[in-house]
Structures are given as C-alpha cells and as structure tokens.
Amino acid sequence: MHDSKTALTVATAVFVLLSLRSIIRRRRSATVRDIDGPESKSWKFGNLADLLLPPSYGQYEFAWTKLFGAVYRIKGCFGQNRLVVSDPLALHSNHMKFD
C-alpha cells in the first residue's frame, strides 16, 4: 500500500513539473509565435518534413524567404515554434553579443 502511494505521488509530481515546463516554454516562445511563417501540414512533424524531403534542394526555404522575408517562423515537431534567420548581418550581430 505504501509503495503505491509513493508511486502516485512521484507520478503526480512529474506531471506537474512537465506541465509547468510546457507553460514556461509557451510563454517564452510567444514572441516567436507571433512572427509570420508558412502553415504546417502536420502537427507531428511540422514544417520539418518539407525541409527534409523537398522536390529540389532549398525550394521551400527560398520560397519562404521571398514570401516572409529574412526572418520567419516554422513549426517543428509537435507544434514547437522555430525561428529561421537568413540575414547574415543579423546573425553576425547576434553571435557577437555572446562572445
């Protein structure tokens, strides 16, 4: 009986911690979520299936850059937001801040 209560307590604690982690991640990505980007065909794979299996290399990236500009959002696996930056000056500026 004692072991089942301990297991239930541990399971509840893990569930609460994972839920809090998910909420914090969503709040952190709120600014990325607001950036324009292509629609995702799949919640499970996001836009990654398009990027990994294009008809020709770079087809989607070039089209999305023309449509959305040098910075846009794509969907990763399980609905995660990913930021794509194709502006060399912005990338250089960002990396120089951390050196």
PDB file of C-alpha atoms in Angstrom:
ATOM      1  CA  MET A   1       0.000   0.000   0.000  1.00  0.00           C
ATOM      2  CA  HIS A   2       2.828   2.389   0.888  1.00  0.00           C
ATOM      3  CA  ASP A   3       4.597   1.726  -2.444  1.00  0.00           C
ATOM      4  CA  SER A   4       1.504   2.592  -4.484  1.00  0.00           C
ATOM      5  CA  LYS A   5       1.091   5.918  -2.636  1.00  0.00           C
ATOM      6  CA  THR A   6       4.744   6.768  -3.275  1.00  0.00           C
ATOM      7  CA  ALA A   7       4.406   5.878  -6.954  1.00  0.00           C
ATOM      8  CA  LEU A   8       1.271   8.012  -7.251  1.00  0.00           C
ATOM      9  CA  THR A   9       2.999  10.944  -5.531  1.00  0.00           C
ATOM     10  CA  VAL A  10       6.017  10.684  -7.838  1.00  0.00           C
ATOM     11  CA  ALA A  11       3.802  10.407 -10.927  1.00  0.00           C
ATOM     12  CA  THR A  12       1.800  13.469  -9.855  1.00  0.00           C
ATOM     13  CA  ALA A  13       4.968  15.472  -9.207  1.00  0.00           C
ATOM     14  CA  VAL A  14       6.395  14.548 -12.618  1.00  0.00           C
ATOM     15  CA  PHE A  15       3.118  15.514 -14.311  1.00  0.00           C
ATOM     16  CA  VAL A  16       3.041  18.894 -12.541  1.00  0.00           C
ATOM     17  CA  LEU A  17       6.686  19.634 -13.399  1.00  0.00           C
ATOM     18  CA  LEU A  18       6.210  18.718 -17.062  1.00  0.00           C
ATOM     19  CA  SER A  19       3.067  20.856 -17.214  1.00  0.00           C
ATOM     20  CA  LEU A  20       4.908  23.846 -15.732  1.00  0.00           C
ATOM     21  CA  ARG A  21       7.782  23.340 -18.166  1.00  0.00           C
ATOM     22  CA  SER A  22       5.336  23.327 -21.075  1.00  0.00           C
ATOM     23  CA  ILE A  23       3.662  26.541 -19.876  1.00  0.00           C
ATOM     24  CA  ILE A  24       7.021  28.298 -19.448  1.00  0.00           C
ATOM     25  CA  ARG A  25       8.137  27.245 -22.939  1.00  0.00           C
ATOM     26  CA  ARG A  26       4.907  28.549 -24.465  1.00  0.00           C
ATOM     27  CA  ARG A  27       5.329  31.912 -22.758  1.00  0.00           C
ATOM     28  CA  ARG A  28       8.944  32.189 -23.871  1.00  0.00           C
ATOM     29  CA  SER A  29       8.019  31.406 -27.468  1.00  0.00           C
ATOM     30  CA  ALA A  30       5.111  33.873 -27.505  1.00  0.00           C
ATOM     31  CA  THR A  31       7.183  36.374 -29.468  1.00  0.00           C
ATOM     32  CA  VAL A  32       8.272  33.721 -31.978  1.00  0.00           C
ATOM     33  CA  ARG A  33       4.683  32.520 -32.285  1.00  0.00           C
ATOM     34  CA  ASP A  34       3.630  35.994 -33.464  1.00  0.00           C
ATOM     35  CA  ILE A  35       6.119  36.052 -36.368  1.00  0.00           C
ATOM     36  CA  ASP A  36       4.704  35.169 -39.785  1.00  0.00           C
ATOM     37  CA  GLY A  37       5.643  31.876 -41.351  1.00  0.00           C
ATOM     38  CA  PRO A  38       4.366  29.040 -43.519  1.00  0.00           C
ATOM     39  CA  GLU A  39       1.423  26.915 -42.469  1.00  0.00           C
ATOM     40  CA  SER A  40       2.291  23.482 -41.172  1.00  0.00           C
ATOM     41  CA  LYS A  41       0.734  20.432 -42.813  1.00  0.00           C
ATOM     42  CA  SER A  42       1.378  18.225 -39.794  1.00  0.00           C
ATOM     43  CA  TRP A  43       1.317  18.820 -36.044  1.00  0.00           C
ATOM     44  CA  LYS A  44       3.566  15.819 -35.515  1.00  0.00           C
ATOM     45  CA  PHE A  45       6.311  16.793 -37.999  1.00  0.00           C
ATOM     46  CA  GLY A  46       5.619  20.495 -38.532  1.00  0.00           C
ATOM     47  CA  ASN A  47       7.433  22.026 -41.498  1.00  0.00           C
ATOM     48  CA  LEU A  48      10.426  19.740 -40.942  1.00  0.00           C
ATOM     49  CA  ALA A  49       9.050  17.118 -43.346  1.00  0.00           C
ATOM     50  CA  ASP A  50       9.007  19.786 -46.086  1.00  0.00           C
ATOM     51  CA  LEU A  51      12.580  20.801 -45.279  1.00  0.00           C
ATOM     52  CA  LEU A  52      13.929  17.252 -45.190  1.00  0.00           C
ATOM     53  CA  LEU A  53      12.084  15.971 -48.291  1.00  0.00           C
ATOM     54  CA  PRO A  54      11.877  18.842 -50.814  1.00  0.00           C
ATOM     55  CA  PRO A  55      11.397  18.212 -54.555  1.00  0.00           C
ATOM     56  CA  SER A  56      14.611  20.202 -55.096  1.00  0.00           C
ATOM     57  CA  TYR A  57      17.203  21.425 -52.598  1.00  0.00           C
ATOM     58  CA  GLY A  58      16.250  24.714 -50.926  1.00  0.00           C
ATOM     59  CA  GLN A  59      12.929  25.009 -52.735  1.00  0.00           C
ATOM     60  CA  TYR A  60      10.886  25.737 -49.622  1.00  0.00           C
ATOM     61  CA  GLU A  61      13.495  27.912 -47.902  1.00  0.00           C
ATOM     62  CA  PHE A  62      13.882  30.218 -50.917  1.00  0.00           C
ATOM     63  CA  ALA A  63      10.112  30.483 -51.400  1.00  0.00           C
ATOM     64  CA  TRP A  64       9.519  31.219 -47.715  1.00  0.00           C
ATOM     65  CA  THR A  65      12.280  33.843 -47.657  1.00  0.00           C
ATOM     66  CA  LYS A  66      10.691  35.608 -50.641  1.00  0.00           C
ATOM     67  CA  LEU A  67       7.254  35.432 -49.029  1.00  0.00           C
ATOM     68  CA  PHE A  68       8.074  36.196 -45.367  1.00  0.00           C
ATOM     69  CA  GLY A  69      11.452  37.948 -45.503  1.00  0.00           C
ATOM     70  CA  ALA A  70      14.804  37.180 -43.893  1.00  0.00           C
ATOM     71  CA  VAL A  71      13.252  36.197 -40.533  1.00  0.00           C
ATOM     72  CA  TYR A  72      10.287  33.850 -40.300  1.00  0.00           C
ATOM     73  CA  ARG A  73       8.814  31.138 -38.097  1.00  0.00           C
ATOM     74  CA  ILE A  74       8.424  27.476 -38.960  1.00  0.00           C
ATOM     75  CA  LYS A  75       6.800  24.715 -36.960  1.00  0.00           C
ATOM     76  CA  GLY A  76       8.976  21.977 -35.533  1.00  0.00           C
ATOM     77  CA  CYS A  77       7.859  18.606 -34.246  1.00  0.00           C
ATOM     78  CA  PHE A  78       4.783  18.581 -32.027  1.00  0.00           C
ATOM     79  CA  GLY A  79       3.908  22.230 -32.709  1.00  0.00           C
ATOM     80  CA  GLN A  80       7.145  23.807 -31.465  1.00  0.00           C
ATOM     81  CA  ASN A  81       7.980  27.215 -32.920  1.00  0.00           C
ATOM     82  CA  ARG A  82      11.358  27.576 -34.638  1.00  0.00           C
ATOM     83  CA  LEU A  83      12.890  30.838 -35.800  1.00  0.00           C
ATOM     84  CA  VAL A  84      14.636  30.934 -39.187  1.00  0.00           C
ATOM     85  CA  VAL A  85      17.091  33.796 -39.769  1.00  0.00           C
ATOM     86  CA  SER A  86      18.731  34.160 -43.185  1.00  0.00           C
ATOM     87  CA  ASP A  87      20.161  37.656 -42.745  1.00  0.00           C
ATOM     88  CA  PRO A  88      23.968  37.445 -42.354  1.00  0.00           C
ATOM     89  CA  LEU A  89      24.183  40.821 -40.604  1.00  0.00           C
ATOM     90  CA  ALA A  90      21.569  39.832 -38.020  1.00  0.00           C
ATOM     91  CA  LEU A  91      23.321  36.511 -37.413  1.00  0.00           C
ATOM     92  CA  HIS A  92      26.686  38.236 -37.025  1.00  0.00           C
ATOM     93  CA  SER A  93      25.230  40.802 -34.632  1.00  0.00           C
ATOM     94  CA  ASN A  94      23.563  38.095 -32.554  1.00  0.00           C
ATOM     95  CA  HIS A  95      26.712  35.979 -32.287  1.00  0.00           C
ATOM     96  CA  MET A  96      28.910  38.945 -31.424  1.00  0.00           C
ATOM     97  CA  LYS A  97      26.746  39.729 -28.378  1.00  0.00           C
ATOM     98  CA  PHE A  98      27.599  36.376 -26.800  1.00  0.00           C
ATOM     99  CA  ASP A  99      31.363  36.379 -27.442  1.00  0.00           C
TER     100      ASP A  99
END
